[in-house]
mmCIF file of C-alpha atoms and ligand atoms in Angstrom:
data_model
loop_
_atom_site.group_PDB
_atom_site.id
_atom_site.type_symbol
_atom_site.label_atom_id
_atom_site.label_comp_id
_atom_site.label_asym_id
_atom_site.label_seq_id
_atom_site.Cartn_x
_atom_site.Cartn_y
_atom_site.Cartn_z
ATOM 1 C CA MET A 661 14.180 -21.998 -6.144
ATOM 2 C CA PHE A 662 10.936 -20.016 -5.778
ATOM 3 C CA GLU A 663 7.895 -21.715 -7.311
ATOM 4 C CA ILE A 664 4.647 -19.795 -7.300
ATOM 5 C CA ASN A 665 2.440 -22.861 -7.519
ATOM 6 C CA LYS A 666 3.904 -24.192 -4.268
ATOM 7 C CA LEU A 667 3.107 -20.893 -2.576
ATOM 8 C CA ILE A 668 -0.588 -21.065 -3.408
ATOM 9 C CA ARG A 669 -2.819 -22.577 -0.706
ATOM 10 C CA PRO A 670 -3.250 -26.261 -1.595
ATOM 11 C CA SER A 671 -7.047 -26.000 -1.306
ATOM 12 C CA LEU A 672 -7.077 -23.289 -4.001
ATOM 13 C CA ARG A 673 -4.826 -24.957 -6.537
ATOM 14 C CA ASP A 674 -7.724 -26.602 -8.371
ATOM 15 C CA LEU A 675 -10.162 -23.697 -7.873
ATOM 16 C CA LYS A 676 -12.520 -23.105 -10.750
ATOM 17 C CA PRO A 677 -13.089 -19.359 -10.401
ATOM 18 C CA TYR A 678 -16.489 -17.736 -10.745
ATOM 19 C CA SER A 679 -17.006 -16.701 -14.320
ATOM 20 C CA SER A 680 -19.059 -13.524 -14.551
ATOM 21 C CA ALA A 681 -21.163 -12.419 -17.510
ATOM 22 C CA ARG A 682 -18.534 -9.764 -18.283
ATOM 23 C CA ASP A 683 -15.779 -12.396 -18.277
ATOM 24 C CA GLU A 684 -17.557 -14.468 -20.871
ATOM 25 C CA TYR A 685 -18.276 -11.619 -23.277
ATOM 26 C CA GLU A 686 -15.668 -8.997 -24.105
ATOM 27 C CA GLY A 687 -16.285 -6.067 -26.459
ATOM 28 C CA GLU A 688 -19.224 -3.832 -27.349
ATOM 29 C CA ALA A 689 -22.694 -5.234 -28.024
ATOM 30 C CA GLU A 690 -25.945 -3.513 -28.933
ATOM 31 C CA VAL A 691 -28.121 -5.326 -26.429
ATOM 32 C CA TYR A 692 -26.941 -6.764 -23.117
ATOM 33 C CA LEU A 693 -29.268 -9.430 -21.748
ATOM 34 C CA ASP A 694 -26.612 -11.517 -20.036
ATOM 35 C CA ALA A 695 -26.117 -10.182 -16.502
ATOM 36 C CA ASN A 696 -29.616 -9.603 -15.056
ATOM 37 C CA GLU A 697 -28.938 -5.872 -14.893
ATOM 38 C CA ASN A 698 -31.613 -3.195 -14.962
ATOM 39 C CA PRO A 699 -31.695 -2.033 -18.627
ATOM 40 C CA GLU A 700 -32.067 1.626 -17.561
ATOM 41 C CA GLY A 701 -29.910 4.057 -15.626
ATOM 42 C CA ASN A 702 -26.420 5.578 -15.551
ATOM 43 C CA TYR A 703 -24.640 2.998 -13.472
ATOM 44 C CA ASN A 704 -26.882 0.058 -14.322
ATOM 45 C CA ARG A 705 -24.087 -2.041 -15.873
ATOM 46 C CA TYR A 706 -21.510 -4.097 -14.016
ATOM 47 C CA PRO A 707 -17.941 -2.822 -14.277
ATOM 48 C CA ASP A 708 -15.180 -4.433 -16.313
ATOM 49 C CA PRO A 709 -14.014 -7.144 -13.866
ATOM 50 C CA LEU A 710 -10.438 -6.856 -15.125
ATOM 51 C CA GLN A 711 -10.350 -3.029 -15.308
ATOM 52 C CA ARG A 712 -8.666 -3.184 -18.719
ATOM 53 C CA SER A 713 -8.734 0.547 -19.632
ATOM 54 C CA LEU A 714 -7.263 1.555 -16.306
ATOM 55 C CA LYS A 715 -4.589 -1.138 -16.463
ATOM 56 C CA ASN A 716 -3.591 -0.031 -19.967
ATOM 57 C CA GLN A 717 -3.056 3.528 -18.723
ATOM 58 C CA ILE A 718 -1.033 2.331 -15.736
ATOM 59 C CA ALA A 719 0.974 -0.059 -17.913
ATOM 60 C CA ASN A 720 1.979 2.832 -20.181
ATOM 61 C CA ARG A 721 2.929 4.966 -17.238
ATOM 62 C CA VAL A 722 5.076 2.447 -15.378
ATOM 63 C CA GLN A 723 6.333 0.591 -18.453
ATOM 64 C CA ILE A 724 5.116 -2.856 -17.542
ATOM 65 C CA SER A 725 2.821 -5.299 -19.254
ATOM 66 C CA SER A 726 -0.835 -4.881 -18.234
ATOM 67 C CA ASN A 727 -1.052 -8.580 -17.319
ATOM 68 C CA GLN A 728 1.445 -7.885 -14.530
ATOM 69 C CA ILE A 729 -0.991 -5.449 -12.884
ATOM 70 C CA PHE A 730 -3.715 -6.227 -10.348
ATOM 71 C CA ILE A 731 -6.269 -3.624 -9.213
ATOM 72 C CA GLY A 732 -7.812 -3.868 -5.770
ATOM 73 C CA ASN A 733 -10.438 -1.970 -3.836
ATOM 74 C CA GLY A 734 -7.646 -0.003 -2.191
ATOM 75 C CA SER A 735 -4.289 -1.626 -1.516
ATOM 76 C CA ASP A 736 -5.763 -2.977 1.717
ATOM 77 C CA GLU A 737 -7.718 -5.400 -0.480
ATOM 78 C CA VAL A 738 -4.507 -6.421 -2.260
ATOM 79 C CA ILE A 739 -2.862 -7.168 1.123
ATOM 80 C CA ASP A 740 -5.841 -9.248 2.234
ATOM 81 C CA LEU A 741 -6.048 -11.204 -1.036
ATOM 82 C CA LEU A 742 -2.315 -12.010 -0.971
ATOM 83 C CA ILE A 743 -2.717 -13.476 2.517
ATOM 84 C CA ARG A 744 -5.813 -15.441 1.542
ATOM 85 C CA LEU A 745 -4.125 -16.738 -1.603
ATOM 86 C CA CYS A 746 -0.909 -17.956 0.024
ATOM 87 C CA CYS A 747 -1.526 -18.726 3.691
ATOM 88 C CA VAL A 748 -3.394 -21.697 5.163
ATOM 89 C CA PRO A 749 -5.534 -20.458 8.097
ATOM 90 C CA GLY A 750 -4.439 -21.814 11.470
ATOM 91 C CA GLN A 751 -1.155 -23.048 10.012
ATOM 92 C CA ASP A 752 0.896 -20.452 8.100
ATOM 93 C CA GLN A 753 2.700 -17.288 9.064
ATOM 94 C CA ILE A 754 3.692 -13.919 7.586
ATOM 95 C CA ILE A 755 6.758 -11.851 8.500
ATOM 96 C CA THR A 756 6.786 -8.107 9.139
ATOM 97 C CA PHE A 757 9.432 -5.739 10.487
ATOM 98 C CA VAL A 758 8.062 -3.506 13.226
ATOM 99 C CA PRO A 759 7.033 -0.755 13.624
ATOM 100 C CA THR A 760 5.132 -0.743 10.352
ATOM 101 C CA TYR A 761 1.719 -0.324 8.719
ATOM 102 C CA GLY A 762 -0.914 -2.018 10.892
ATOM 103 C CA MET A 763 -3.035 -3.718 8.236
ATOM 104 C CA TYR A 764 -0.556 -6.533 7.520
ATOM 105 C CA LYS A 765 -1.117 -7.841 11.038
ATOM 106 C CA VAL A 766 -4.850 -7.106 11.109
ATOM 107 C CA SER A 767 -5.431 -8.865 7.763
ATOM 108 C CA ALA A 768 -3.335 -11.809 8.931
ATOM 109 C CA LYS A 769 -5.289 -12.099 12.184
ATOM 110 C CA ILE A 770 -8.634 -11.896 10.368
ATOM 111 C CA ASN A 771 -7.473 -14.803 8.232
ATOM 112 C CA ASP A 772 -6.203 -16.771 11.281
ATOM 113 C CA ILE A 773 -2.574 -16.377 10.197
ATOM 114 C CA GLU A 774 0.294 -15.890 12.652
ATOM 115 C CA VAL A 775 2.619 -12.895 12.362
ATOM 116 C CA LEU A 776 6.335 -13.128 13.063
ATOM 117 C CA GLU A 777 7.342 -9.579 13.968
ATOM 118 C CA LEU A 778 11.068 -9.004 13.463
ATOM 119 C CA PRO A 779 12.928 -5.916 14.699
ATOM 120 C CA MET A 780 14.317 -2.915 12.865
ATOM 121 C CA ASP A 781 17.524 -1.134 13.882
ATOM 122 C CA GLU A 782 17.708 2.393 15.326
ATOM 123 C CA ASN A 783 17.378 3.855 11.813
ATOM 124 C CA PHE A 784 14.273 1.761 11.164
ATOM 125 C CA GLN A 785 16.085 -0.525 8.743
ATOM 126 C CA PRO A 786 15.034 -4.202 8.923
ATOM 127 C CA ILE A 787 17.493 -6.495 10.697
ATOM 128 C CA VAL A 788 17.841 -9.355 8.225
ATOM 129 C CA ASN A 789 19.202 -12.465 9.864
ATOM 130 C CA ALA A 790 18.953 -15.430 7.526
ATOM 131 C CA ASP A 791 20.572 -17.627 10.224
ATOM 132 C CA ASN A 792 17.583 -17.181 12.501
ATOM 133 C CA PRO A 793 15.986 -20.674 12.403
ATOM 134 C CA GLU A 794 12.562 -19.016 12.202
ATOM 135 C CA TRP A 795 13.591 -17.407 8.894
ATOM 136 C CA ASN A 796 13.493 -20.743 7.071
ATOM 137 C CA ASN A 797 10.354 -22.018 8.734
ATOM 138 C CA PRO A 798 8.239 -23.446 5.865
ATOM 139 C CA LYS A 799 5.193 -21.780 7.468
ATOM 140 C CA ASN A 800 6.534 -18.358 6.332
ATOM 141 C CA LYS A 801 4.666 -17.636 3.111
ATOM 142 C CA LEU A 802 4.796 -13.853 2.807
ATOM 143 C CA LEU A 803 7.047 -11.082 4.033
ATOM 144 C CA PHE A 804 5.655 -7.534 4.069
ATOM 145 C CA LEU A 805 8.041 -4.601 3.977
ATOM 146 C CA CYS A 806 6.903 -1.016 3.666
ATOM 147 C CA SER A 807 9.251 1.476 1.965
ATOM 148 C CA PRO A 808 9.024 4.377 2.687
ATOM 149 C CA ASN A 809 7.794 2.913 5.930
ATOM 150 C CA ASN A 810 4.617 3.991 7.681
ATOM 151 C CA PRO A 811 4.796 5.369 10.411
ATOM 152 C CA THR A 812 8.546 6.126 10.382
ATOM 153 C CA GLY A 813 8.743 7.714 6.915
ATOM 154 C CA ASN A 814 12.123 6.270 5.893
ATOM 155 C CA LEU A 815 13.095 4.331 2.799
ATOM 156 C CA VAL A 816 14.549 0.859 3.253
ATOM 157 C CA LYS A 817 18.071 0.452 1.836
ATOM 158 C CA ASP A 818 18.258 -1.335 -1.540
ATOM 159 C CA SER A 819 20.947 -3.704 -0.253
ATOM 160 C CA LEU A 820 18.580 -4.938 2.491
ATOM 161 C CA VAL A 821 15.780 -5.490 0.014
ATOM 162 C CA GLU A 822 18.251 -7.494 -2.080
ATOM 163 C CA ASP A 823 19.125 -9.564 1.016
ATOM 164 C CA LEU A 824 15.450 -10.282 1.615
ATOM 165 C CA LEU A 825 14.862 -11.253 -1.991
ATOM 166 C CA SER A 826 17.838 -13.583 -2.059
ATOM 167 C CA THR A 827 17.270 -15.315 1.294
ATOM 168 C CA PHE A 828 13.513 -15.416 1.946
ATOM 169 C CA LYS A 829 11.835 -18.549 0.605
ATOM 170 C CA GLY A 830 8.342 -17.087 0.231
ATOM 171 C CA LEU A 831 7.029 -13.996 -1.574
ATOM 172 C CA VAL A 832 8.556 -10.615 -0.669
ATOM 173 C CA VAL A 833 5.848 -7.942 -0.777
ATOM 174 C CA ILE A 834 7.145 -4.375 -0.911
ATOM 175 C CA ASP A 835 4.503 -1.791 -0.078
ATOM 176 C CA GLU A 836 5.367 1.407 -1.947
ATOM 177 C CA ALA A 837 2.315 3.446 -0.926
ATOM 178 C CA TYR A 838 4.555 6.524 -0.486
ATOM 179 C CA ILE A 839 7.216 5.906 -3.170
ATOM 180 C CA GLN A 840 6.192 8.878 -5.344
ATOM 181 C CA PHE A 841 7.288 11.270 -2.594
ATOM 182 C CA THR A 842 10.894 10.071 -2.937
ATOM 183 C CA LYS A 843 13.477 10.365 -5.684
ATOM 184 C CA GLU A 844 14.014 6.602 -5.601
ATOM 185 C CA ASN A 845 12.883 4.304 -8.394
ATOM 186 C CA SER A 846 10.108 1.854 -7.744
ATOM 187 C CA LEU A 847 11.049 -1.807 -7.407
ATOM 188 C CA ILE A 848 8.565 -2.467 -10.209
ATOM 189 C CA ASN A 849 11.678 -2.171 -12.398
ATOM 190 C CA CYS A 850 13.110 -5.295 -10.720
ATOM 191 C CA LEU A 851 10.061 -7.538 -11.179
ATOM 192 C CA ASN A 852 11.444 -9.315 -14.199
ATOM 193 C CA LYS A 853 14.664 -10.088 -12.316
ATOM 194 C CA HIS A 854 12.976 -11.505 -9.181
ATOM 195 C CA ASN A 855 9.902 -13.701 -9.502
ATOM 196 C CA ASN A 856 9.538 -13.757 -5.679
ATOM 197 C CA LEU A 857 8.921 -9.985 -5.662
ATOM 198 C CA PHE A 858 5.503 -8.337 -5.480
ATOM 199 C CA VAL A 859 5.034 -4.548 -5.319
ATOM 200 C CA ILE A 860 2.030 -2.670 -3.973
ATOM 201 C CA GLN A 861 1.146 0.952 -4.767
ATOM 202 C CA THR A 862 -1.983 3.020 -4.314
ATOM 203 C CA PHE A 863 -3.979 5.932 -5.737
ATOM 204 C CA SER A 864 -4.674 7.053 -2.127
ATOM 205 C CA LYS A 865 -1.529 9.085 -1.417
ATOM 206 C CA SER A 866 0.363 11.008 -4.130
ATOM 207 C CA LEU A 867 -2.514 10.641 -6.582
ATOM 208 C CA GLY A 868 -5.008 12.076 -4.100
ATOM 209 C CA LEU A 869 -7.776 9.500 -4.574
ATOM 210 C CA ALA A 870 -8.109 7.892 -1.130
ATOM 211 C CA GLY A 871 -11.892 8.230 -1.464
ATOM 212 C CA ALA A 872 -11.997 6.209 -4.674
ATOM 213 C CA ARG A 873 -10.300 3.089 -3.247
ATOM 214 C CA ILE A 874 -7.864 2.046 -5.950
ATOM 215 C CA GLY A 875 -4.871 -0.089 -5.004
ATOM 216 C CA MET A 876 -2.374 -1.653 -7.377
ATOM 217 C CA GLY A 877 -0.376 -4.848 -7.203
ATOM 218 C CA PHE A 878 2.523 -5.547 -9.580
ATOM 219 C CA GLY A 879 3.972 -9.034 -9.911
ATOM 220 C CA SER A 880 4.635 -11.957 -12.189
ATOM 221 C CA VAL A 881 1.929 -12.853 -14.717
ATOM 222 C CA GLU A 882 1.247 -16.077 -12.756
ATOM 223 C CA MET A 883 0.766 -14.246 -9.472
ATOM 224 C CA ILE A 884 -1.615 -11.728 -11.073
ATOM 225 C CA ASP A 885 -3.596 -14.595 -12.659
ATOM 226 C CA TRP A 886 -4.006 -16.177 -9.242
ATOM 227 C CA LEU A 887 -5.193 -12.942 -7.646
ATOM 228 C CA ASN A 888 -7.717 -12.502 -10.437
ATOM 229 C CA LYS A 889 -9.039 -15.999 -9.755
ATOM 230 C CA ILE A 890 -9.768 -15.387 -6.076
ATOM 231 C CA LYS A 891 -10.923 -11.747 -6.057
ATOM 232 C CA PRO A 892 -14.615 -10.832 -5.857
ATOM 233 C CA PRO A 893 -15.715 -10.647 -9.517
ATOM 234 C CA TYR A 894 -16.522 -6.918 -9.563
ATOM 235 C CA ASN A 895 -14.169 -5.674 -6.861
ATOM 236 C CA VAL A 896 -13.646 -2.191 -8.346
ATOM 237 C CA SER A 897 -16.779 -0.182 -9.143
ATOM 238 C CA VAL A 898 -17.430 1.735 -12.373
ATOM 239 C CA LEU A 899 -17.244 4.975 -10.351
ATOM 240 C CA ASN A 900 -13.847 4.079 -8.891
ATOM 241 C CA GLN A 901 -12.466 3.052 -12.266
ATOM 242 C CA GLU A 902 -13.727 6.278 -13.872
ATOM 243 C CA ALA A 903 -12.179 8.404 -11.114
ATOM 244 C CA ALA A 904 -8.843 6.626 -11.458
ATOM 245 C CA LEU A 905 -8.812 6.895 -15.256
ATOM 246 C CA LYS A 906 -9.617 10.613 -15.070
ATOM 247 C CA LYS A 907 -6.801 11.081 -12.573
ATOM 248 C CA MET A 908 -4.326 9.239 -14.805
ATOM 249 C CA LEU A 909 -5.179 11.491 -17.730
ATOM 250 C CA GLU A 910 -5.023 14.703 -15.650
ATOM 251 C CA SER A 911 -1.758 13.772 -14.014
ATOM 252 C CA GLN A 912 -0.169 13.314 -17.431
ATOM 253 C CA GLU A 913 -0.587 17.057 -17.925
ATOM 254 C CA ASN A 914 0.523 18.445 -14.566
ATOM 255 C CA ALA A 915 2.871 15.489 -13.951
ATOM 256 C CA SER A 916 4.497 15.749 -10.565
ATOM 257 C CA SER A 917 3.496 19.278 -9.527
ATOM 258 C CA GLU A 918 1.136 18.099 -6.739
ATOM 259 C CA VAL A 919 3.788 15.807 -5.303
ATOM 260 C CA ASP A 920 6.432 18.557 -5.559
ATOM 261 C CA ARG A 921 4.142 20.889 -3.625
ATOM 262 C CA ILE A 922 3.608 18.336 -0.844
ATOM 263 C CA VAL A 923 7.342 17.593 -0.602
ATOM 264 C CA GLN A 924 8.107 21.333 -0.461
ATOM 265 C CA ASN A 925 5.458 21.791 2.249
ATOM 266 C CA ARG A 926 6.949 18.869 4.186
ATOM 267 C CA LYS A 927 10.372 20.521 4.111
ATOM 268 C CA GLU A 928 8.915 23.816 5.336
ATOM 269 C CA LEU A 929 6.888 22.087 8.040
ATOM 270 C CA GLU A 930 9.994 20.236 9.208
ATOM 271 C CA VAL A 931 11.909 23.514 9.573
ATOM 272 C CA GLN A 932 9.021 25.206 11.376
ATOM 273 C CA LEU A 933 8.451 22.297 13.778
ATOM 274 C CA GLY A 934 12.198 22.088 14.372
ATOM 275 C CA GLY A 935 12.128 25.621 15.764
ATOM 276 C CA LEU A 936 9.577 24.812 18.480
ATOM 277 C CA LYS A 937 10.652 24.075 22.072
ATOM 278 C CA ASN A 938 8.119 21.302 22.632
ATOM 279 C CA ILE A 939 9.253 19.295 19.607
ATOM 280 C CA ILE A 940 12.022 16.939 20.723
ATOM 281 C CA LYS A 941 12.788 15.032 17.540
ATOM 282 C CA ILE A 942 11.669 14.930 13.924
ATOM 283 C CA TYR A 943 12.445 11.752 12.043
ATOM 284 C CA LYS A 944 13.729 12.136 8.479
ATOM 285 C CA SER A 945 10.851 11.472 6.128
ATOM 286 C CA ASP A 946 10.628 10.373 2.510
ATOM 287 C CA ALA A 947 6.838 10.365 2.646
ATOM 288 C CA ASN A 948 3.961 12.863 2.995
ATOM 289 C CA PHE A 949 4.035 12.803 6.801
ATOM 290 C CA LEU A 950 6.419 13.496 9.648
ATOM 291 C CA LEU A 951 6.907 11.358 12.718
ATOM 292 C CA VAL A 952 7.724 13.601 15.674
ATOM 293 C CA GLU A 953 8.581 13.095 19.333
ATOM 294 C CA VAL A 954 7.087 15.841 21.461
ATOM 295 C CA LEU A 955 6.960 16.920 25.075
ATOM 296 C CA GLU A 956 3.779 15.539 26.639
ATOM 297 C CA GLY A 957 2.328 13.731 23.653
ATOM 298 C CA GLU A 958 -1.094 13.069 25.119
ATOM 299 C CA LYS A 959 -1.532 16.693 26.142
ATOM 300 C CA MET A 960 -0.431 17.989 22.732
ATOM 301 C CA TYR A 961 -2.727 15.545 20.962
ATOM 302 C CA ASN A 962 -5.712 16.702 23.016
ATOM 303 C CA GLU A 963 -4.888 20.389 22.607
ATOM 304 C CA LEU A 964 -4.626 19.947 18.860
ATOM 305 C CA LEU A 965 -7.979 18.172 18.868
ATOM 306 C CA ARG A 966 -9.532 20.967 20.938
ATOM 307 C CA ASN A 967 -8.374 23.297 18.164
ATOM 308 C CA GLY A 968 -9.889 21.165 15.440
ATOM 309 C CA ILE A 969 -6.660 19.474 14.303
ATOM 310 C CA VAL A 970 -6.404 15.680 14.199
ATOM 311 C CA VAL A 971 -3.008 13.992 14.140
ATOM 312 C CA ARG A 972 -2.167 10.351 14.871
ATOM 313 C CA LYS A 973 -0.693 8.990 18.116
ATOM 314 C CA ARG A 974 2.015 6.429 17.412
ATOM 315 C CA LYS A 975 2.373 4.641 20.731
ATOM 316 C CA GLU A 976 4.396 1.804 19.171
ATOM 317 C CA ILE A 977 7.237 4.335 18.727
ATOM 318 C CA SER A 978 6.837 6.029 22.125
ATOM 319 C CA ALA A 979 4.224 7.573 24.417
ATOM 320 C CA ASN A 980 5.158 10.983 22.997
ATOM 321 C CA ALA A 981 5.260 10.163 19.288
ATOM 322 C CA LEU A 982 2.794 11.774 16.906
ATOM 323 C CA ARG A 983 2.470 11.270 13.161
ATOM 324 C CA VAL A 984 1.495 14.396 11.291
ATOM 325 C CA THR A 985 0.348 14.348 7.670
ATOM 326 C CA VAL A 986 1.597 17.245 5.550
ATOM 327 C CA GLY A 987 -1.398 19.475 4.831
ATOM 328 C CA THR A 988 -1.832 22.617 2.764
ATOM 329 C CA LYS A 989 0.290 25.635 3.697
ATOM 330 C CA GLU A 990 -2.672 27.050 5.587
ATOM 331 C CA GLU A 991 -3.323 23.814 7.496
ATOM 332 C CA ASN A 992 0.354 23.508 8.400
ATOM 333 C CA ARG A 993 0.359 27.118 9.626
ATOM 334 C CA LYS A 994 -2.595 26.356 11.932
ATOM 335 C CA LEU A 995 -0.762 23.334 13.301
ATOM 336 C CA ILE A 996 2.373 25.372 14.013
ATOM 337 C CA ASN A 997 0.333 28.143 15.673
ATOM 338 C CA VAL A 998 -1.365 25.721 18.056
ATOM 339 C CA ILE A 999 1.843 23.863 18.942
ATOM 340 C CA SER A 1000 3.792 27.074 19.500
ATOM 341 C CA SER A 1001 1.016 28.472 21.703
ATOM 342 C CA LEU A 1002 1.484 25.392 23.948
ATOM 343 C CA ALA A 1003 5.186 26.047 24.288
ATOM 344 C CA VAL A 1004 4.751 29.360 26.122
HETATM 345 C C1 LIG Z 1566 1.856 1.657 3.834
HETATM 346 C C2 LIG Z 1566 0.416 1.664 3.475
HETATM 347 N N1 LIG Z 1566 -0.046 0.703 2.674
HETATM 348 C C3 LIG Z 1566 -1.334 0.653 2.315
HETATM 349 C C4 LIG Z 1566 -2.225 1.604 2.781
HETATM 350 C C5 LIG Z 1566 -3.669 1.472 2.380
HETATM 351 O O1 LIG Z 1566 -3.894 2.193 1.248
HETATM 352 P P1 LIG Z 1566 -5.256 2.096 0.416
HETATM 353 O O2 LIG Z 1566 -5.941 3.389 0.646
HETATM 354 O O3 LIG Z 1566 -4.799 1.923 -0.995
HETATM 355 O O4 LIG Z 1566 -6.023 0.918 0.912
HETATM 356 C C6 LIG Z 1566 -1.788 2.624 3.619
HETATM 357 C C7 LIG Z 1566 -2.735 3.622 4.137
HETATM 358 O O5 LIG Z 1566 -2.464 4.453 4.953
HETATM 359 C C8 LIG Z 1566 -0.430 2.657 3.978
HETATM 360 O O6 LIG Z 1566 0.067 3.596 4.781
#
């Protein structure tokens, strides 16, 4: 039986969180003399620490209660706070399935937390083995799974996620940074069925706001309360909140057209790359990038750079693996031109 209070670091269980001026007074006043702000200026006031307007918009969109939403300074902050909330430094452990997004391990290491890296199969699906004695180690507090996975681009099968949720004793964190590029439903819909599930999404990918640093966490009311207790009081600036709210309102009008365009461009890019002699393999992607195996990866990377195009080396896959983000049609054309000029 999963109990959130047992998952919280013992030293935090009696934490009295910092109470900011904006926590103690909610609503509109005529004169604010409570937070030692400068009385003049455009951005002279502290932001809403609980980002209520933004959460209300998101709640409407994803059909969840706003007290099941956490907003972080990017989803990287959400990852870090989950680790800090649940794992005792020098003692506890998180589980990941590799290859995957690098920040789970980096955040764990920064917090002096061990990482148990379990393998995926040849289709980059996690190998779930609940008989592995390490699986039930009480040190395992969090399991991070990315779907669609970065850098491989594939979705994880629902049945495997179900296996994880039913056998893992800690919190299962599903990182859905790229979910909007797929036809699959978000696991947010399953939150009320599984209280050991936590879902992460971001404004950085399909919503095009990587510069504004807005990450979202969706979980049980208790888990969100805990995250609110340990976060820096004003973790999301007024500017970030404004940018995200504006984006929510705009994207109501042109709904999924941006995402459709990126997915269409990905399909075209896949066909074009597939026709080139120096591209050995293109992995099936449900995200806004393609993982490719090429002839002479290092050389291609450097040639692309020399032509002003930056892609990402993915050495954990192979020495010749590159991860290419889907750009505009024009950017993709430039990429294809450079790669095909290397093939001759
Ligand atoms: C799987 C995954 N999760 C989280 C992030 C971080 O996103 P954010 O910009 O919200 O911090 C990334 C960024 O590339 C990512 O690929």
